[in-house]
Short mmCIF file of C-alpha atoms and ligand atoms in Angstrom, two decimals:
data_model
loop_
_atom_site.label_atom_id
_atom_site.label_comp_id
_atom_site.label_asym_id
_atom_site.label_seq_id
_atom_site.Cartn_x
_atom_site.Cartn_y
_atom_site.Cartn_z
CA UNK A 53 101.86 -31.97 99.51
CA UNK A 54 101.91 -28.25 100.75
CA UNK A 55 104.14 -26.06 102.67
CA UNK A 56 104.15 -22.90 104.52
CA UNK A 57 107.31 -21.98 103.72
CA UNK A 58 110.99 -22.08 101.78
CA UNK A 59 112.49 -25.12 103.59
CA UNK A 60 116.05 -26.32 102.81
CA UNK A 61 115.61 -29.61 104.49
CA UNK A 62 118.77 -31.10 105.46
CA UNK A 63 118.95 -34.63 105.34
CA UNK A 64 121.02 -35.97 108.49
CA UNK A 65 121.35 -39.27 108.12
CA UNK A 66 122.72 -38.41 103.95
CA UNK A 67 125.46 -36.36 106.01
CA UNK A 68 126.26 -39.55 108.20
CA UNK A 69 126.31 -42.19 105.65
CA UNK A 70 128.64 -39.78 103.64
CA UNK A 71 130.49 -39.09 107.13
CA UNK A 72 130.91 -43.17 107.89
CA UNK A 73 132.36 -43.25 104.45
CA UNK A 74 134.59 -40.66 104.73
CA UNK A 75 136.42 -42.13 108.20
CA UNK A 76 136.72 -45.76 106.55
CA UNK A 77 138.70 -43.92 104.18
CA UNK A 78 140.84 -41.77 106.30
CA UNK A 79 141.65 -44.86 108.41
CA UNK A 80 139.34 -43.52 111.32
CA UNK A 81 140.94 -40.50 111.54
CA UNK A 82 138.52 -37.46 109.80
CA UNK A 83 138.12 -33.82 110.65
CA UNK A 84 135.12 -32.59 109.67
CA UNK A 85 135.54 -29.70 107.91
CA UNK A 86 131.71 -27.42 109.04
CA UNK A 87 133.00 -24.20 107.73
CA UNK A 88 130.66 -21.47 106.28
CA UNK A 89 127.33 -22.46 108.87
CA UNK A 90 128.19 -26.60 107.55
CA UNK A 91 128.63 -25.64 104.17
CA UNK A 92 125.04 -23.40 104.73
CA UNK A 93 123.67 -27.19 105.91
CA UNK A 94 123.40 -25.50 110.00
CA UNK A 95 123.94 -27.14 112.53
CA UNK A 96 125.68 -30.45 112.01
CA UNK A 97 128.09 -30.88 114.39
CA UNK A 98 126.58 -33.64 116.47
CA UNK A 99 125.34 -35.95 113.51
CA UNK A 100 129.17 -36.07 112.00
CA UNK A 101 130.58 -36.83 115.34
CA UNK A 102 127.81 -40.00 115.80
CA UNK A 103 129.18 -40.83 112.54
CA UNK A 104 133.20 -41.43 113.72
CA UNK A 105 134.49 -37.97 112.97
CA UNK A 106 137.15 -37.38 116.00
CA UNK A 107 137.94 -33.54 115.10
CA UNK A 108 136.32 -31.04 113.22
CA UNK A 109 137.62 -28.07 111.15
CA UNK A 110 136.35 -24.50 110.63
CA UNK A 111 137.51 -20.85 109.26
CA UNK A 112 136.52 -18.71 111.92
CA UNK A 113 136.70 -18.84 115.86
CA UNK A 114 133.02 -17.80 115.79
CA UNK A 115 132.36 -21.05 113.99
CA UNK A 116 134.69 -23.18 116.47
CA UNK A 117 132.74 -21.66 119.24
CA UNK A 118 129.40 -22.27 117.26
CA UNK A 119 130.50 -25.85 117.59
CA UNK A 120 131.62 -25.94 121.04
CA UNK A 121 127.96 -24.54 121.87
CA UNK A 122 126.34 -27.18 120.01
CA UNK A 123 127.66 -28.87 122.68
CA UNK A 124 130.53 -31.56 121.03
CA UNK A 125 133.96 -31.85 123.13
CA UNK A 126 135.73 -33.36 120.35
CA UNK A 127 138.80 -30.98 119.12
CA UNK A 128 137.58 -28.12 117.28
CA UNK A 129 140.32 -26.42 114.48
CA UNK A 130 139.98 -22.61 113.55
CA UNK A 131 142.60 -22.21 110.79
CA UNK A 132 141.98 -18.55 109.44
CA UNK A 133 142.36 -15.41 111.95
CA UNK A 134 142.60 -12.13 112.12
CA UNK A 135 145.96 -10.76 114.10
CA UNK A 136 143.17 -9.23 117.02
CA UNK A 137 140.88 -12.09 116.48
CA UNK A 138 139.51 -13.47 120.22
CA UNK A 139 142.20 -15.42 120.66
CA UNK A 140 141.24 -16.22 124.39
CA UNK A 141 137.70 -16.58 124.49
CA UNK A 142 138.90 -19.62 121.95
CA UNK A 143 141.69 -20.96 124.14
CA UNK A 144 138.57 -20.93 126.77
CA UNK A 145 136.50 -22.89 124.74
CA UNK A 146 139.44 -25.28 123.87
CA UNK A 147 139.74 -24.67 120.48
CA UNK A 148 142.81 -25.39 118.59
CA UNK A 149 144.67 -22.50 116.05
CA UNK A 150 146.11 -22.72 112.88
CA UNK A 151 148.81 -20.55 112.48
CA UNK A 152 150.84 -19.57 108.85
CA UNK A 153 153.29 -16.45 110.90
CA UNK A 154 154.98 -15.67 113.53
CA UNK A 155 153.16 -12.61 113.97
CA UNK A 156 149.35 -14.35 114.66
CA UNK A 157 152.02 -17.46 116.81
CA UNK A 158 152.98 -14.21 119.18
CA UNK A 159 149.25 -13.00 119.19
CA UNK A 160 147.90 -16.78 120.33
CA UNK A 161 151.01 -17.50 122.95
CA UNK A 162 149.92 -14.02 124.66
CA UNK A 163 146.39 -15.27 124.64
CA UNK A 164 147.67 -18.08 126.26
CA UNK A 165 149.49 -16.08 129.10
CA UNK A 166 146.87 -13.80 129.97
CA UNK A 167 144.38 -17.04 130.13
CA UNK A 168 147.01 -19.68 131.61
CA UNK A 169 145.90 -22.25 129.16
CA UNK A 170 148.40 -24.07 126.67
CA UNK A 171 147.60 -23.32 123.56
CA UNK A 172 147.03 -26.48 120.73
CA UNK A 173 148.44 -24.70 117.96
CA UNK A 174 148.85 -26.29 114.22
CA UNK A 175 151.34 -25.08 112.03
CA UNK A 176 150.28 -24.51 108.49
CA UNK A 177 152.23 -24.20 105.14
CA UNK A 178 151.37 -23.22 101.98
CA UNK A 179 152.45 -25.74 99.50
CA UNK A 180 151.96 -23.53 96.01
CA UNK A 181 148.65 -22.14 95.90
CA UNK A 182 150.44 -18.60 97.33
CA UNK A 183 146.78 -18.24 99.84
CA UNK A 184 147.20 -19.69 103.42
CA UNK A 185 149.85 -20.96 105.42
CA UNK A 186 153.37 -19.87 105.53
CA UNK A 187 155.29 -18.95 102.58
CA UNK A 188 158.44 -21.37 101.76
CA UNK A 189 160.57 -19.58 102.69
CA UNK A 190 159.16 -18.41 105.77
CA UNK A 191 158.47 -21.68 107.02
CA UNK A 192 161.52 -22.95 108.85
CA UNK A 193 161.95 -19.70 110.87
CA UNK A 194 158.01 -20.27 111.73
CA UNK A 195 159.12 -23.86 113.41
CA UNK A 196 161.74 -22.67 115.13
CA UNK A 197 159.90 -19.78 116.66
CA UNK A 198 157.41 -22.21 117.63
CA UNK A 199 159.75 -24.73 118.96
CA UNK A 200 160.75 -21.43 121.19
CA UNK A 201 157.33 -20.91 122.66
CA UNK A 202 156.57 -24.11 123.09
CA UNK A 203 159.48 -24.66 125.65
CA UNK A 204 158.41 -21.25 127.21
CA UNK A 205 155.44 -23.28 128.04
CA UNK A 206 152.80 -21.18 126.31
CA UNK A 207 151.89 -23.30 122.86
CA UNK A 208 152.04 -26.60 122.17
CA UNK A 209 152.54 -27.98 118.08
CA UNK A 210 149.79 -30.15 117.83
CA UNK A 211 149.54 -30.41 114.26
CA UNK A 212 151.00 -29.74 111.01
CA UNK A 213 148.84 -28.96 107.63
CA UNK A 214 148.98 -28.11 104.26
CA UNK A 215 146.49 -27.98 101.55
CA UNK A 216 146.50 -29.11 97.87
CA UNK A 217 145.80 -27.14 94.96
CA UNK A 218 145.47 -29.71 92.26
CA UNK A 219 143.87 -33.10 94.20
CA UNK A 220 141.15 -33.31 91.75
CA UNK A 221 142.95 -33.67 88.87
CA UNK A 222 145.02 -36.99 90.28
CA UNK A 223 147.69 -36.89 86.85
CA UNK A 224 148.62 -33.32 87.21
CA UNK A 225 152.21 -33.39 88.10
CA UNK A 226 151.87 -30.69 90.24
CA UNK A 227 150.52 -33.60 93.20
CA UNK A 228 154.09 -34.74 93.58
CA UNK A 229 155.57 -31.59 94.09
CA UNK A 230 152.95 -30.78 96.51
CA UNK A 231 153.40 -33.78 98.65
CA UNK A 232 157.08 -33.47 98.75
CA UNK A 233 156.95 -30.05 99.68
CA UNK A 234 154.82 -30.85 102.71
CA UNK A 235 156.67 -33.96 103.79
CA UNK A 236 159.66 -31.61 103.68
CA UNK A 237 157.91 -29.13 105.72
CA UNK A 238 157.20 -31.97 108.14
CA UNK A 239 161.00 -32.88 108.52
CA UNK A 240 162.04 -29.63 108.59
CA UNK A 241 159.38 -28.89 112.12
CA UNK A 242 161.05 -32.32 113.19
CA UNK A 243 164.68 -30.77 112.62
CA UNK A 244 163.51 -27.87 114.70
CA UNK A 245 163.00 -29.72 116.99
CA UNK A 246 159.14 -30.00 116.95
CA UNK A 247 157.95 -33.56 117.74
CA UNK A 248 154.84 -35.50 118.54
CA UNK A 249 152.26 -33.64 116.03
CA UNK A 250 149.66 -35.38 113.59
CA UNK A 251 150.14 -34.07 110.06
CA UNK A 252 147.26 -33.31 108.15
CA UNK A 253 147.11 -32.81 104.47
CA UNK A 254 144.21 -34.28 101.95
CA UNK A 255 140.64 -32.70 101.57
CA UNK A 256 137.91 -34.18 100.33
CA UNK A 257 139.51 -34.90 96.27
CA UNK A 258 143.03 -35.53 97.85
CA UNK A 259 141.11 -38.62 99.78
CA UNK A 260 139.50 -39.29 97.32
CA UNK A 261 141.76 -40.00 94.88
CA UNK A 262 144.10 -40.75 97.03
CA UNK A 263 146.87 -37.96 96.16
CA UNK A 264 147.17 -37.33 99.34
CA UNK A 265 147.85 -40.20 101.33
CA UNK A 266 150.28 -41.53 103.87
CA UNK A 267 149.12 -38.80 106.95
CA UNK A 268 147.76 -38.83 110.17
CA UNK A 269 144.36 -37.07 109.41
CA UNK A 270 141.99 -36.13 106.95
CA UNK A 271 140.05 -32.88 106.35
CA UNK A 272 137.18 -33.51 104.83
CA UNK A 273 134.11 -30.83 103.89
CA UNK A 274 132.70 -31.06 100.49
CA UNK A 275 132.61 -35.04 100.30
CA UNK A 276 130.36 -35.01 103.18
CA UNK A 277 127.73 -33.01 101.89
CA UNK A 278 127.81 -35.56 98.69
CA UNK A 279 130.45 -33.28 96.82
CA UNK A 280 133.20 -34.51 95.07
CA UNK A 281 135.78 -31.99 93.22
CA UNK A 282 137.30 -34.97 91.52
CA UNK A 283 134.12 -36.60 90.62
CA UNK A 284 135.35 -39.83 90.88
CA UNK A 285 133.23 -40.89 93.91
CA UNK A 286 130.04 -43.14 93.38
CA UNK A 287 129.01 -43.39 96.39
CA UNK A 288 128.18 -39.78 98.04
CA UNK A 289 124.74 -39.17 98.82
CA UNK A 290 123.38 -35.51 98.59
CA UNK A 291 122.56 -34.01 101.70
CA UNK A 292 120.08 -31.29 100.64
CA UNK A 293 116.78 -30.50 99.62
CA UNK A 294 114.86 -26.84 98.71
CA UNK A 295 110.93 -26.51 98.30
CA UNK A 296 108.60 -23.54 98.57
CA UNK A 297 105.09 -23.02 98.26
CA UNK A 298 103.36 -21.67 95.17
CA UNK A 299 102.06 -18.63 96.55
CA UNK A 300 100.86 -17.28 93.43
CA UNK A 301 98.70 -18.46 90.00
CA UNK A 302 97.73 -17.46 87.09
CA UNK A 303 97.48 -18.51 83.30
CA UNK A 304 98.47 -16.31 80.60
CA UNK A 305 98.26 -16.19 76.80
CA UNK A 306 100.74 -16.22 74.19
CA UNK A 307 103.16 -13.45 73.83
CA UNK A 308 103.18 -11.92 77.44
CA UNK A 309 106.17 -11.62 78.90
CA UNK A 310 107.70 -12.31 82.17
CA UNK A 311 109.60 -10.67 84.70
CA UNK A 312 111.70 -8.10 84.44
CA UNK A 313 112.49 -6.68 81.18
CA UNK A 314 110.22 -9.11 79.44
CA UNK A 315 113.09 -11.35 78.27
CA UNK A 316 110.58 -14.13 78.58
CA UNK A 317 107.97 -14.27 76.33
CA UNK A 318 105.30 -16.97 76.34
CA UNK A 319 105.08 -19.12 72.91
CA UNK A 320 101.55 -20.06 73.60
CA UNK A 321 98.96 -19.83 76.30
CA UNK A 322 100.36 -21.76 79.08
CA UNK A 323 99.89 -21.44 83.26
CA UNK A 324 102.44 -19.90 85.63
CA UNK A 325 103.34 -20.43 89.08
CA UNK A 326 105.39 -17.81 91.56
CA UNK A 327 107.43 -19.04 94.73
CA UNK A 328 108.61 -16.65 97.24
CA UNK A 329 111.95 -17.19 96.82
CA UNK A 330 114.83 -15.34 94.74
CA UNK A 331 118.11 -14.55 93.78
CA UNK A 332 118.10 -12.89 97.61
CA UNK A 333 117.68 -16.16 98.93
CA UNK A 334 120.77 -17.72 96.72
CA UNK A 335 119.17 -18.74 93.74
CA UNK A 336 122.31 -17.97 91.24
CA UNK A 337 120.45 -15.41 89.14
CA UNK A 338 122.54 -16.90 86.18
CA UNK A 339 120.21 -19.83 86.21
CA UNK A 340 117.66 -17.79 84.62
CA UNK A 341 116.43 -19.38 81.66
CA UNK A 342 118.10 -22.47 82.23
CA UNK A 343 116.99 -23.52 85.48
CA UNK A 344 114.31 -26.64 86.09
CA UNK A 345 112.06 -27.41 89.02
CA UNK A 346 109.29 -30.03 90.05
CA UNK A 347 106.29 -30.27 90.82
CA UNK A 348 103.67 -33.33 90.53
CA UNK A 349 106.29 -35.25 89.58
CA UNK A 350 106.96 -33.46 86.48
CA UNK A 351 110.09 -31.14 85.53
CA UNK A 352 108.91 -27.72 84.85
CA UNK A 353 111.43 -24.46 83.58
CA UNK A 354 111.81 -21.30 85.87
CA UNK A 355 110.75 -18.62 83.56
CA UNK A 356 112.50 -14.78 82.96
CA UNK A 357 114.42 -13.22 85.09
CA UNK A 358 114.69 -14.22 88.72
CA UNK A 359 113.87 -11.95 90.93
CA UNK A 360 115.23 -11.21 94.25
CA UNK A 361 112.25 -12.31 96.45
CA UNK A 362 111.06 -14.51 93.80
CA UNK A 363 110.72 -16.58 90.56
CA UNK A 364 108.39 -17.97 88.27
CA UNK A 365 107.62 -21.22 87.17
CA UNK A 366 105.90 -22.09 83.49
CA UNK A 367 103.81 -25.42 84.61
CA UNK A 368 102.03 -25.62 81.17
CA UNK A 369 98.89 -27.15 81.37
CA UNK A 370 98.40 -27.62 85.35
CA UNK A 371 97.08 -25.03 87.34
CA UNK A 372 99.20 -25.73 90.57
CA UNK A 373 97.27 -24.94 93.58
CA UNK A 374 98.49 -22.45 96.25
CA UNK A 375 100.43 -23.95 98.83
CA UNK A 376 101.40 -26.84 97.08
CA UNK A 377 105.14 -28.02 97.44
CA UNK A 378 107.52 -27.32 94.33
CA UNK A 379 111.01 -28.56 94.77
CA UNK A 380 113.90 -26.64 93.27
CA UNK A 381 116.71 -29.25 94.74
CA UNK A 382 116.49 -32.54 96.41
CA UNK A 383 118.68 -35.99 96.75
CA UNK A 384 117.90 -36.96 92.64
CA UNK A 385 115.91 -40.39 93.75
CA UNK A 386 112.38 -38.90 91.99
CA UNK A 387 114.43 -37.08 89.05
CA UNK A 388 114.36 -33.60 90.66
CA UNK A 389 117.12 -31.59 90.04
CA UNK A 390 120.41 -31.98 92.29
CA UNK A 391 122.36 -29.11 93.84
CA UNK A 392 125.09 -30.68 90.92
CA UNK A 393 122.35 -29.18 88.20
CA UNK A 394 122.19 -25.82 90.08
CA UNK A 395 125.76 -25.51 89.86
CA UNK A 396 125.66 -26.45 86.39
CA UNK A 397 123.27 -24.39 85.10
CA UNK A 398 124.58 -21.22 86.72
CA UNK A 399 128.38 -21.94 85.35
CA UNK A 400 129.40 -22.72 88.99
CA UNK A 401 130.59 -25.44 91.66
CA UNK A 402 128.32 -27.31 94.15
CA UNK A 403 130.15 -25.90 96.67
CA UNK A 404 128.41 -22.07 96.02
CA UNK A 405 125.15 -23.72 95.30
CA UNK A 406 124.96 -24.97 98.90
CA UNK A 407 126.94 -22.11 100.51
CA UNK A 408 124.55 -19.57 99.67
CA UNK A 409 121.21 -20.10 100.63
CA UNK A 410 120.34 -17.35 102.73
CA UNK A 411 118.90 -17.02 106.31
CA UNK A 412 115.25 -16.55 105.15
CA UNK A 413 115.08 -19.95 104.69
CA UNK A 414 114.00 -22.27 107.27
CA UNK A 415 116.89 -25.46 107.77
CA UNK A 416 114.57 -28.62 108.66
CA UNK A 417 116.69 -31.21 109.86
CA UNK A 418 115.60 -34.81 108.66
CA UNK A 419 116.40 -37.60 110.28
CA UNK A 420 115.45 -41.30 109.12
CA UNK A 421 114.96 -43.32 111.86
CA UNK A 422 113.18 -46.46 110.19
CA UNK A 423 117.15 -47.87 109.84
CA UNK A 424 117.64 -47.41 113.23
CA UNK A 425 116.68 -50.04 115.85
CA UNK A 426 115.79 -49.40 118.88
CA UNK A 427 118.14 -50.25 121.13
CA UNK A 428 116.40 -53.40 123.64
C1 LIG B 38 137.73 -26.10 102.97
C2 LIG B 38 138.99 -26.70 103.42
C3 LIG B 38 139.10 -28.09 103.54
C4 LIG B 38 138.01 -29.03 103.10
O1 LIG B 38 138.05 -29.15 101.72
P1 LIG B 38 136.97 -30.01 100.94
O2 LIG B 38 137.44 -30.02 99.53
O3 LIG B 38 135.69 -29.28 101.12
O4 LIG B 38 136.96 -31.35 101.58
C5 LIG B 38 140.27 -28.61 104.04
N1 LIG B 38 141.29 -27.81 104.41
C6 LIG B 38 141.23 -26.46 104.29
C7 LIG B 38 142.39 -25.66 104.72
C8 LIG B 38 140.09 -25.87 103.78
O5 LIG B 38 140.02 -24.54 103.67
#
């Protein structure tokens, strides 16, 4: 097999079996959560919609409106703004706010005047992890503002959300107080007088282990691209797979080193392979030394340092031939190494694995249509 290029090929229809699980799960209601370009899987928007999401979730209102191009009319969540973020270009585009102050809930309801569109807004709470959403304290002052603008016409309280800082460790006591605090937060936007929003509160370990049950919605990123937090969950398929081409041969004899510094010194003659690919690209340079690949079926060790543009692969006694495919992720079905192993090797979560491949690499999207009948 050869390629011309790095390719992270993303496999679609991993994404919607994930997705279909997911929404049995959350009782048909799941946001998908496509922050960070999809979790770096591109443009995704449209498969995880076919798959019974009915919302999806993202940072920025450049990603909401990344979604809204990609042409999906299902509600679209930005939950983390700027005061002087383009507040109106988003009410435009129908995309709903999150909003944790009163400050960025006066910013929006302007937007809203100076576009005559009623704003969706949700109204978000921190429950203890002191990051997003409104303080304690601040939040029953936040509702009643809120309950204010919303009779001036301006905003509408379409949601409530908080987010849990413990959900993959399911014993940790700290789940109950969580959970309380939010369904306190919910009867205290009631009290203000607040009514008729969906309440939002579990991610992806939260669902999973089912700490954080009993609401309207789920929020779900991580589990659909085959990550679980908690690791409980058998049944998540991974979504992605890197190869590049060997662009470069050569065989060497015992005692040269590799790379920079020379930390890597061959123990006997063996052959070496180079892909055009590096640390640049978001191979975790802490992998170095530990990290695997394959090729011809076999698992072969990424040798000294990795480079920014590219790293180097001891294949022993083949001499690969240029152009011919090496994989340094895939779905684990042939025993390559998962995006799990990455994350592993370079003392991290599967979450910056994913995240991080850069721009220089191609996304292929894959698609298996052999499971799909045409319709007669
Ligand atoms: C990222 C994020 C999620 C999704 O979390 P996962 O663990 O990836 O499912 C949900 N809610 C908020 C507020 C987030 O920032």
């Amino acid at each position: 097999m050869t390629a011309s290029a790095p390719q992270l090929v993303v496999h679609d229809d991993a994404v919607r079996a994930n997705t279909a699980g997911f929404v049995a799960r959350s009782g048909g209601h799941l946001m998908a959560v496509l922050k960070a370009d999809g979790f770096g899987h591109g443009s995704i928007a449209r498969s995880v919609v076919s798959a019974g999401a009915t919302s999806i979730g993202v940072t920025t209102i450049d990603e909401a409106l990344a979604v809204r191009a990609a042409g999906t009319d299902v509600p679209v969540l930005s939950w983390l703004n700027p005061l002087d973020a383009d507040f109106e270009t988003a009410l435009l585009a129908d995309v709903d706010i999150a909003v944790s102050g009163v400050e960025l809930l006066g910013a929006v309801s302007r937007a809203a005047v100076r576009t005559r569109r009623r704003a969706r807004v949700h109204l978000h709470v921190d429950l203890g992890m002191a990051r997003d959403g409104a303080a304690p304290s601040t939040w029953a002052s936040l509702c009643a503002a809120a309950r204010e603008l919303q009779l001036t016409g301006t905003i509408r309280i379409v949601g409530v959300m908080g987010h849990m800082s413990c959900a993959d460790q399911p014993e940790d006591p700290q789940n109950t107080r969580e959970r309380l605090l939010f369904t306190n937060a919910v009867r205290t936007a009631r009290r203000r007088g607040l009514t008729g929003f969906t309440t939002h509160l579990a991610a992806t370990a939260a669902t999973v282990t089912g700490v954080g049950a009993g609401h309207d919605l789920h929020r779900i990123g991580a589990g659909l691209f085959g990550i679980d937090p908690s690791g409980t969950a058998t049944d998540l398929e991974p979504t992605l797979s890197l190869t590049a081409p060997v662009v470069g041969t050569r065989e060497i004899g015992a005692g040269t080193g590799v790379g920079y510094g020379l930390d890597h010194v061959a123990a006997r003659p063996t052959n070496l392979a180079l892909l055009p690919l590096g640390y640049g690209d978001g191979l975790p340079r802490a992998a170095s030394e530990r990290a695997e690949v394959t090729v011809r079926g076999r698992r072969r060790p990424l040798v000294g340092r990795f480079s920014m543009d590219m790293v180097v692969i001891d294949t022993g006694e083949d001499r690969l031939h240029l152009g011919e495919t090496v994989t340094l992720f895939g779905r684990g079905h042939d025993g390559e190494p998962t995006v799990s192993d990455w994350a592993r090797w370079s003392d991290t979560i599967a979450h910056e694995i994913v995240t991080r491949i850069g721009t220089r690499v191609a996304r292929v999207h894959r698609t298996t249509t052999t499971q799909e009948a045409p319709v007669a």
